[in-house]
CSV table of C-alpha atoms in Angstrom, one decimal:
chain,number,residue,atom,x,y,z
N,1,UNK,CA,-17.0,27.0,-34.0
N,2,UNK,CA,-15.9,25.4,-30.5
N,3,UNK,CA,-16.6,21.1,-30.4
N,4,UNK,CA,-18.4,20.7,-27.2
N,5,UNK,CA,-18.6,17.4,-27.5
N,6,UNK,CA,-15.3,15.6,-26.0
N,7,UNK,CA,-15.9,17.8,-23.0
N,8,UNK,CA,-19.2,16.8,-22.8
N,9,UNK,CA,-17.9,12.9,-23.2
N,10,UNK,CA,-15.6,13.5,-20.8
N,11,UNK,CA,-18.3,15.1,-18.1
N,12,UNK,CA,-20.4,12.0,-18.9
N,13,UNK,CA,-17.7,9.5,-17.9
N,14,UNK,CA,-16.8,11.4,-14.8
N,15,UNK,CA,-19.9,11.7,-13.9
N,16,UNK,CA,-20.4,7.4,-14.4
N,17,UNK,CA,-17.3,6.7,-13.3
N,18,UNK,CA,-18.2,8.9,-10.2
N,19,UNK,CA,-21.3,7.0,-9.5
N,20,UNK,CA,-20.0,3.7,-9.3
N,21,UNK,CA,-17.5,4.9,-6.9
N,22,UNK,CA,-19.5,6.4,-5.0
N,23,UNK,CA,-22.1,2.9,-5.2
N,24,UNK,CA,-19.1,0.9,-3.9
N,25,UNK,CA,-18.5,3.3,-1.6
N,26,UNK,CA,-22.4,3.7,0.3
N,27,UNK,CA,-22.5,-0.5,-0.3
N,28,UNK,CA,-19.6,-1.0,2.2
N,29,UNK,CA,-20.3,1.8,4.1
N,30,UNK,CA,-24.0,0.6,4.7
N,31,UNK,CA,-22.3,-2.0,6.7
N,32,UNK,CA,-21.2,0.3,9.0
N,33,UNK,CA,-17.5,-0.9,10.2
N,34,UNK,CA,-17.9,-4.3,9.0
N,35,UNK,CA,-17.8,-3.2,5.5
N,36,UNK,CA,-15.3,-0.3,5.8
N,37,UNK,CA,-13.5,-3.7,7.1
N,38,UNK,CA,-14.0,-5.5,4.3
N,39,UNK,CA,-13.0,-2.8,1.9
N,40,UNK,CA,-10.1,-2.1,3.4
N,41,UNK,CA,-8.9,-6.0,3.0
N,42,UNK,CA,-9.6,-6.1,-0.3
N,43,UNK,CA,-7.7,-2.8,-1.1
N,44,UNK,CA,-4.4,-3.6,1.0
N,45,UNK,CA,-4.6,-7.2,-0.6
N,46,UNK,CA,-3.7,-6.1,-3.9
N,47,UNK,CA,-0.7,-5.5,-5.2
N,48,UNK,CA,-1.3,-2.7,-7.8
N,49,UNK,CA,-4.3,-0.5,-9.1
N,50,UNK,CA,-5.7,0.6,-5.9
N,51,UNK,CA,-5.5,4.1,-4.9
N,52,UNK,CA,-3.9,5.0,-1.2
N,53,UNK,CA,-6.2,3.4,1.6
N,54,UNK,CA,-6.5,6.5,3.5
N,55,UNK,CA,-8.3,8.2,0.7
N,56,UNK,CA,-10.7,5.4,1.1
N,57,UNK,CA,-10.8,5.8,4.7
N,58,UNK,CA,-11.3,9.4,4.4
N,59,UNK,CA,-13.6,9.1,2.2
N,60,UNK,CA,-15.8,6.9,4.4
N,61,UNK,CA,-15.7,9.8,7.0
N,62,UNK,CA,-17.1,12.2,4.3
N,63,UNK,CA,-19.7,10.1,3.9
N,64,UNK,CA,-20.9,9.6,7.3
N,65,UNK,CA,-20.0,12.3,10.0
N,66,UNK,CA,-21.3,10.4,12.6
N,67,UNK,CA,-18.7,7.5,12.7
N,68,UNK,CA,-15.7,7.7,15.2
N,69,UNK,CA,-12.7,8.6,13.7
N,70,UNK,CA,-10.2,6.4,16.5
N,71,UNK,CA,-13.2,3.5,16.1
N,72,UNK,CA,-12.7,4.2,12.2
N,73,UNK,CA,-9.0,4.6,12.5
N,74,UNK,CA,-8.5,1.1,14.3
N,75,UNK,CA,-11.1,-0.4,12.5
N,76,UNK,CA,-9.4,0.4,9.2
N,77,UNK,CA,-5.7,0.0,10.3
N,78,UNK,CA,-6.6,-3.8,11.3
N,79,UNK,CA,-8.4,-4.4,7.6
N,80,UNK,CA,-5.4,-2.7,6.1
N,81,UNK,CA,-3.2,-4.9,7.9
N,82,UNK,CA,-4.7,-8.3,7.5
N,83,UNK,CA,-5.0,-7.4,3.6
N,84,UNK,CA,-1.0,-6.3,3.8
N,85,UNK,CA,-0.5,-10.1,5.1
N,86,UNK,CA,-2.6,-11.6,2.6
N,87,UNK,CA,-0.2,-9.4,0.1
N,88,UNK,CA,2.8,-11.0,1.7
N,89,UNK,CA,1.6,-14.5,1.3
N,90,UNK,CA,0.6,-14.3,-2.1
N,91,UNK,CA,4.1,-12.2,-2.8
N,92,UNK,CA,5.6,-15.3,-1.0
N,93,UNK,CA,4.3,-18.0,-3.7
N,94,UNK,CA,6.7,-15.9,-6.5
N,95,UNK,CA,9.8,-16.4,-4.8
N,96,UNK,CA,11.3,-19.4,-6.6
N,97,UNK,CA,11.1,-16.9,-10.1
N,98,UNK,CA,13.3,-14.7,-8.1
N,99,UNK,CA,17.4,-15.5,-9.3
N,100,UNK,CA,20.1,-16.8,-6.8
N,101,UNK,CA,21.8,-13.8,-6.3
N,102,UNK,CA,18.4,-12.1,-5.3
N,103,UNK,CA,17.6,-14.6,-3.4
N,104,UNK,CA,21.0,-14.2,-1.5
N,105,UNK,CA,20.5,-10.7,-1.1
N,106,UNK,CA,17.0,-10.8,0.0
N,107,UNK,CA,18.2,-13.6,3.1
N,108,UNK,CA,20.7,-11.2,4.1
N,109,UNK,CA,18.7,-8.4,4.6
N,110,UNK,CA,16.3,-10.5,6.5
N,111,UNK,CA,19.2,-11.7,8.5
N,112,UNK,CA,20.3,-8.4,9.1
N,113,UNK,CA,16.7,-7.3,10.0
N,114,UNK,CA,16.3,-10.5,12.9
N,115,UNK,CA,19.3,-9.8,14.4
N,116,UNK,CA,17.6,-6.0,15.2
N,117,UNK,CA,15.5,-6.8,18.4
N,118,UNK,CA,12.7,-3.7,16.7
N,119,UNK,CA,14.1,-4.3,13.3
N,120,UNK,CA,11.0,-5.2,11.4
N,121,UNK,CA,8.9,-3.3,14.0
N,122,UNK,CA,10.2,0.2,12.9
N,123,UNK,CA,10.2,-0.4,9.5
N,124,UNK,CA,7.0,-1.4,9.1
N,125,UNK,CA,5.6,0.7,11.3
N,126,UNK,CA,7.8,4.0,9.3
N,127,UNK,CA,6.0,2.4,5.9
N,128,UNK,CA,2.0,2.1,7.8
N,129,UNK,CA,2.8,6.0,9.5
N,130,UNK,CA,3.7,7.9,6.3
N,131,UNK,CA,2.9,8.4,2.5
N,132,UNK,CA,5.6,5.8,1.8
N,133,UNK,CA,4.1,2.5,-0.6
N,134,UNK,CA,3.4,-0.4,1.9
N,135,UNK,CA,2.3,-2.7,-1.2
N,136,UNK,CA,6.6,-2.6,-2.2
N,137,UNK,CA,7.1,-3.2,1.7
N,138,UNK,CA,5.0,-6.2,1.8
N,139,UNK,CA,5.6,-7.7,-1.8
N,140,UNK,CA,9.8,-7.6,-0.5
N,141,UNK,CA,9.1,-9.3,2.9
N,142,UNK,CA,7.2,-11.6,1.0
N,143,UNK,CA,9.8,-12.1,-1.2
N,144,UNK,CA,12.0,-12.5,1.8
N,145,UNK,CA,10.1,-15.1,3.5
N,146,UNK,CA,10.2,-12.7,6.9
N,147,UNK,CA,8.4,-14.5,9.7
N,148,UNK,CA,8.2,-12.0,13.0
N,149,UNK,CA,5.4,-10.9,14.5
N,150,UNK,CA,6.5,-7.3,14.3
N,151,UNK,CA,6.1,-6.8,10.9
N,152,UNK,CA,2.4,-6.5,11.5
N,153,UNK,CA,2.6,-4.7,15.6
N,154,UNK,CA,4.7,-2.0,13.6
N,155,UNK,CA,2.0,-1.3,10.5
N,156,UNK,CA,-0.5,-2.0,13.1
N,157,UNK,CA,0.1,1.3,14.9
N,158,UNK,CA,1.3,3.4,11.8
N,159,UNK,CA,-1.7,3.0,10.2
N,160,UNK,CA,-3.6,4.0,13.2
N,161,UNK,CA,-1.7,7.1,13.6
N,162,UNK,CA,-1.9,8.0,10.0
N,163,UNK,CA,-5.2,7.4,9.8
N,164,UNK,CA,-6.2,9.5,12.6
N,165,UNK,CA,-4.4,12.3,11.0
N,166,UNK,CA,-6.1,11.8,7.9
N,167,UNK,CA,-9.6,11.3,8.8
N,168,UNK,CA,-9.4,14.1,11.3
N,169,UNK,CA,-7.7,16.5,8.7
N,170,UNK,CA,-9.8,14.8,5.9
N,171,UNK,CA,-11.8,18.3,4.5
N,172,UNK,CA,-8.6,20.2,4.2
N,173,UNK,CA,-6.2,17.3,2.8
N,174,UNK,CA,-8.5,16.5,0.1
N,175,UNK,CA,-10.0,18.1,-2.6
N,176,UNK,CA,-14.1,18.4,-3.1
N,177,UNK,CA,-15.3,14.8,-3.1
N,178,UNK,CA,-16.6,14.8,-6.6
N,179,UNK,CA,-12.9,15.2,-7.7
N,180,UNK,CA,-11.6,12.6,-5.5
N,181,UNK,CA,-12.2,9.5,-7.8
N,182,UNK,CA,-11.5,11.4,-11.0
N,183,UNK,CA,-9.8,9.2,-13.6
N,184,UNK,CA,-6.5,8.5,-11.8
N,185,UNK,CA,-5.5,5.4,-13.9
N,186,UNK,CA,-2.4,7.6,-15.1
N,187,UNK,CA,-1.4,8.5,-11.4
N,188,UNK,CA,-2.0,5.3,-9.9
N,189,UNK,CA,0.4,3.3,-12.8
N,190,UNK,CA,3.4,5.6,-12.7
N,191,UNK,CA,3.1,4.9,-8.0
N,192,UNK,CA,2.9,1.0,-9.5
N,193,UNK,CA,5.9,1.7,-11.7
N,194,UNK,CA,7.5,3.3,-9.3
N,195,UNK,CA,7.4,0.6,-6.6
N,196,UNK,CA,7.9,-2.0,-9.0
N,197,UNK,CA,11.6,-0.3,-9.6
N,198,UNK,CA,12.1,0.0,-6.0
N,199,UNK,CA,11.8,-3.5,-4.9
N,200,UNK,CA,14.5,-4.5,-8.1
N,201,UNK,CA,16.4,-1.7,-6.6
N,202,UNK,CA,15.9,-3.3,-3.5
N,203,UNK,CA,17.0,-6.7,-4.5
N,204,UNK,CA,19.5,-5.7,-6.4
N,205,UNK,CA,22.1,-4.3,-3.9
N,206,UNK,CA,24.5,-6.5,-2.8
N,207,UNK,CA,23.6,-6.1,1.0
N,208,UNK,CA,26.5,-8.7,2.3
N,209,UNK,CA,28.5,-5.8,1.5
N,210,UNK,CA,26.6,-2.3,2.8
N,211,UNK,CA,26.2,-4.3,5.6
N,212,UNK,CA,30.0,-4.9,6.4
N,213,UNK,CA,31.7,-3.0,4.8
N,214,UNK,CA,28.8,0.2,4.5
N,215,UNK,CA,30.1,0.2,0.3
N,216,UNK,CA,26.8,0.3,-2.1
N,217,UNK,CA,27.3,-2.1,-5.2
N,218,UNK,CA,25.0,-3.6,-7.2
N,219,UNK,CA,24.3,-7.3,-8.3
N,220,UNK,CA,23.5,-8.1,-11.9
N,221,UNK,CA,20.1,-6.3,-12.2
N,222,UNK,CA,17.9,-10.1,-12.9
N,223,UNK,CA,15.2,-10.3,-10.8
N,224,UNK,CA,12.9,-13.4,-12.6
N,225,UNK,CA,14.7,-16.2,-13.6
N,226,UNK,CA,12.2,-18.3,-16.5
């Protein structure tokens, strides 16, 4: 005899889980772009646990046709941004756990980066206009202390090119809406994970060295100091 009944469970939570999505979802959206606005803050503000902004965005679309998708695109790429420099601020406030040699590392690269004239323009705006984790992005310039006004210009317009893309594209890049906020705890830790290791990656490579002398070698792997 088949058990039905963890299937059924599982249905059930779905189907709750789905709701309160979808309740978030119609709250924000019933403030027309001032809430997409709002949501979009609060999703590029934190550092972990939120799915991809432009699923959000898209999903805002799916819900109501009738919004413009550059008005929606703009409108979302200037939440997302504003939440990315809230992100870097708080990221900021960690910096004296971060070891002297990280530290070191971290100045370099921002040196490097200032002495570019589009340096932190082009990489933020590479980061806002593809599938590549802004949150890591942001956390490391926090890290870094950057101050230049590119940093946001360059996510600025990524996000609104992305985000066109996506909205426009939205019924054939994603799956039937009731799947879309399916339990993706699982997926969401292991991109977390992942850009957790990328930013000790990041500070880890002795960039006084790949700089000069373009030779990759690593620092002592210590990224908090207690």
């Amino acid at each position: 005899m088949i058990d039905l009944e963890p299937k059924g469970l599982e249905i059930k939570n779905f189907t709750i889980k789905y709701r309160k999505m979808t309740d978030i979802l119609e709250f924000f959206g019933g403030l027309s772009y001032f809430g997409i606005f709002l949501a979009l803050i609060g999703i590029n503000a934190s550092p972990i646990l939120m799915p991809p902004s432009w699923i959000i965005l898209t999903s805002f679309y799916l819900l109501d046709p009738t919004l413009n998708i550059i008005l929606l695109s703009v409108v979302g790429a200037t939440g997302a941004t504003l939440g990315r420099f809230v992100l870097k601020k708080i990221s900021g406030l960690f910096r004296k756990f971060v070891g002297a040699e990280q530290k070191s590392n971290l100045d370099i690269i921002g040196d490097y980066l200032n002495r570019k004239k589009f340096g932190y323009l082009i990489a933020s705006f590479l980061f806002g206009a593809t599938p590549l984790p802004s949150n890591v992005l942001f956390i490391t310039y926090g890290l870094m202390r950057a101050k230049n006004f590119g940093i946001y210009v360059g996510f600025w317009f990524g996000r609104v090119l992305s985000y066109v893309i996506m909205i426009y594209f939205g019924n054939a890049v994603l799956k039937p809406f009731l799947e879309i906020f399916q339990d993706r705890l699982t997926g969401i830790l292991l991109v977390d994970a992942v850009g957790i290791i990328a930013i000790i990656f990041f500070a880890s490579v002795n960039w006084a060295l790949l700089i000069t002398q373009r030779k990759l070698k690593f620092v002592k792997p210590k990224l908090w100091r207690f």
